[in-house]
Structure formats: structure tokens, C-alpha cells
Tab-separated table of C-alpha atoms in Angstrom:
chain	number	residue	atom	x	y	z
A	108	MET	CA	0.133	-0.039	0.466
A	109	ARG	CA	1.065	3.170	-1.021
A	110	ASP	CA	0.897	5.889	1.529
A	111	VAL	CA	1.702	9.464	2.638
A	112	ALA	CA	3.325	10.204	6.329
A	113	TYR	CA	4.629	13.036	7.833
A	114	VAL	CA	8.040	12.516	9.894
A	115	ALA	CA	8.997	16.121	11.990
A	116	LEU	CA	12.422	16.325	12.024
A	117	GLY	CA	13.884	18.000	15.584
A	118	SER	CA	17.826	19.448	16.844
A	119	ASN	CA	18.487	21.214	19.720
A	120	LEU	CA	22.190	19.411	20.257
A	121	GLY	CA	25.519	20.797	18.761
A	122	ASP	CA	25.806	21.880	14.094
A	123	ARG	CA	20.642	21.521	14.285
A	124	ASP	CA	21.382	22.496	11.082
A	125	ALA	CA	23.762	19.439	10.343
A	126	HIS	CA	22.052	16.934	11.885
A	127	LEU	CA	18.052	18.083	10.104
A	128	ALA	CA	20.846	17.841	6.532
A	129	ARG	CA	21.609	14.110	8.224
A	130	GLY	CA	17.474	13.607	8.905
A	131	ARG	CA	16.052	14.511	5.197
A	132	ALA	CA	19.762	12.419	3.656
A	133	GLY	CA	18.698	9.882	5.584
A	134	LEU	CA	14.643	10.547	4.628
A	135	ALA	CA	15.899	10.696	0.865
A	136	ALA	CA	17.963	7.246	-0.018
A	137	LEU	CA	14.607	4.617	2.816
A	138	PRO	CA	13.481	2.329	0.717
A	139	ARG	CA	10.767	2.021	-1.306
A	140	SER	CA	9.760	5.942	-0.208
A	141	ARG	CA	10.808	9.435	-1.964
A	142	VAL	CA	10.399	12.458	0.580
A	143	ILE	CA	7.329	14.776	-1.942
A	144	ALA	CA	7.816	17.654	-0.370
A	145	TYR	CA	9.528	19.042	2.973
A	146	SER	CA	8.265	22.277	5.634
A	147	ALA	CA	9.604	25.551	5.912
A	148	VAL	CA	13.012	25.264	8.877
A	149	GLU	CA	11.674	26.328	12.346
A	150	GLU	CA	13.115	27.392	15.923
A	151	THR	CA	11.023	26.497	18.456
A	152	ALA	CA	11.146	26.653	22.275
A	153	PRO	CA	12.096	22.991	24.338
A	154	LEU	CA	9.686	21.124	25.497
A	155	GLY	CA	10.755	19.136	29.091
A	156	PRO	CA	13.076	19.767	31.587
A	157	ALA	CA	14.435	23.768	31.571
A	158	GLY	CA	18.099	24.517	30.184
A	159	GLN	CA	17.865	23.444	26.746
A	160	ARG	CA	18.923	24.878	24.050
A	161	PRO	CA	15.876	25.615	21.010
A	162	TYR	CA	15.111	23.216	18.840
A	163	LEU	CA	15.611	23.669	14.920
A	164	ASN	CA	12.315	21.843	13.573
A	165	GLN	CA	11.001	20.650	10.177
A	166	MET	CA	8.424	18.284	8.946
A	167	ALA	CA	8.559	16.391	6.007
A	168	ALA	CA	6.067	14.623	3.709
A	169	LEU	CA	7.243	11.263	2.107
A	170	GLU	CA	5.640	8.484	-0.121
A	171	THR	CA	6.418	5.250	1.004
A	172	GLU	CA	5.012	1.721	1.061
A	173	LEU	CA	6.567	0.743	4.277
A	174	THR	CA	4.066	0.089	8.108
A	175	PRO	CA	4.187	2.583	10.496
A	176	ARG	CA	6.511	-0.078	12.051
A	177	GLU	CA	8.976	-0.772	9.285
A	178	LEU	CA	9.279	3.289	9.243
A	179	LEU	CA	10.036	3.438	12.628
A	180	ALA	CA	12.282	1.449	13.250
A	181	ALA	CA	13.995	3.060	10.049
A	182	LEU	CA	13.534	6.605	11.819
A	183	LEU	CA	15.257	5.332	15.496
A	184	ALA	CA	18.272	4.397	12.932
A	185	ILE	CA	18.764	7.722	11.032
A	186	GLU	CA	17.914	8.422	14.486
A	187	ALA	CA	21.788	6.164	15.949
A	188	SER	CA	23.264	7.178	12.884
A	189	ALA	CA	23.242	10.954	14.111
A	190	GLY	CA	24.594	9.944	17.225
A	191	ARG	CA	21.631	10.230	19.133
A	192	THR	CA	21.210	8.577	22.387
A	193	ARG	CA	17.846	8.070	24.522
A	194	GLY	CA	17.913	9.572	28.219
A	195	GLU	CA	15.829	11.111	29.367
A	196	ARG	CA	12.451	11.106	27.984
A	197	TRP	CA	11.817	14.839	25.685
A	198	GLY	CA	16.131	15.619	27.067
A	199	ALA	CA	18.234	17.271	24.360
A	200	ARG	CA	19.124	16.091	20.951
A	201	THR	CA	20.882	15.974	17.740
A	202	LEU	CA	17.750	14.431	16.544
A	203	ASP	CA	14.112	13.504	16.960
A	204	LEU	CA	12.814	12.212	14.288
A	205	ASP	CA	8.443	10.852	14.290
A	206	ILE	CA	6.095	9.581	11.998
A	207	VAL	CA	3.226	12.756	13.275
A	208	ALA	CA	0.633	10.892	11.306
A	209	MET	CA	-0.121	9.271	8.265
A	210	ARG	CA	-2.535	10.100	5.526
A	211	GLU	CA	-3.990	6.041	5.253
A	212	GLN	CA	-2.257	3.696	8.189
A	213	ARG	CA	-2.489	4.314	12.106
A	214	SER	CA	-1.643	2.162	14.571
A	215	ALA	CA	-2.104	1.809	18.521
A	216	ASP	CA	0.937	-0.139	18.879
A	217	PRO	CA	1.962	1.450	22.323
A	218	ASP	CA	5.648	1.733	20.711
A	219	CYS	CA	4.136	3.175	17.975
A	220	ARG	CA	1.278	5.298	18.143
A	221	VAL	CA	-0.061	6.823	15.063
A	222	PRO	CA	-0.876	9.461	14.846
A	223	HIS	CA	1.568	10.821	17.502
A	224	PRO	CA	-0.283	11.221	20.581
A	225	GLU	CA	1.439	14.493	20.735
A	226	LEU	CA	-0.285	15.949	17.718
A	227	SER	CA	-2.801	18.149	19.263
A	228	ASN	CA	-0.078	19.939	21.753
A	229	ARG	CA	2.538	21.470	19.559
A	230	ASP	CA	1.452	23.469	17.591
A	231	PHE	CA	4.233	23.796	15.170
A	232	TRP	CA	3.290	19.979	13.783
A	233	ARG	CA	0.215	21.712	13.355
A	234	ARG	CA	1.833	24.973	11.540
A	235	GLU	CA	4.651	22.846	10.047
A	236	LEU	CA	1.165	20.083	8.832
A	237	ASP	CA	-0.079	23.535	7.272
A	238	GLU	CA	2.284	24.498	5.080
A	239	LEU	CA	2.625	20.617	3.406
A	240	GLY	CA	-0.908	21.207	2.658
A	241	ALA	CA	-2.024	18.667	5.350
A	242	HIS	CA	-4.758	20.117	7.419
A	243	ASP	CA	-7.143	17.584	6.926
A	244	ILE	CA	-4.078	16.078	9.766
A	245	ARG	CA	-5.247	16.168	12.921
């Protein structure tokens, strides 16, 4: 099944621009997938623990044949290649890639929820989705 996935990219550690570029390159190299469009990059205040640098955020529209679980595994591998380590929840990170939503597919898997459970709480995600023409994704 061919679907469109909306993937959020974020970084607030190190060279944020370079980390987003690495994330975009990783998305472009995904099997059975092609990037359709990217939103503009925007800087946002961090969510979570105090003392973090601001984030650079961007949204990608990705045409894909991958299931949510397959896409998540690929995104985790891209994060790891950018030096992402998992520690404090909502802590600082080199690269964060989240499946925000998919046009056709849903997932209630606790480790891979689609649409993302935080979608309604992230104004910048909604702005970026709107920029990509995904006004109906909520």
C-alpha cells in the first residue's frame, strides 16, 4: 500500500542545521519511499526539562510503502547514525524523527502510535502540516 507519512525532524544539540540535513538525507535514502516535500525550518522553544537550547524543527511529507512499524525502525536507525542516545524523556537530542501522521494507516501499538499522541499539543507541527497542505491531518 502506498501512503503519505508526515515525519517531524528536530534537533537542539550541536550543529542543529547539520543534524537536520543528516535526517533529510536519511529520509531521502529510505527504501520504497520518496520525499515529496519539506516545510520550512523553524526554531521553537524546547519542551521538557529546563536549560535546553531551542530546537530547529521541520516536517517532511514522505510517500512510502512502509508500514508504520517499518518506518519507525528506519527512523530510529537514522537517529542512531546522527549520534542520538536515549536518556531523559524529552531531553536534548542531536536528531529526533517522529511519525506525526499517515494519510491511510494508523497504529495503536504502544511503541508506534500513529497519529502521534502529542500532535494536538504541538502547534509547530500543525503549522508545518498546514504548510505541506495537510490541513485535514489532526
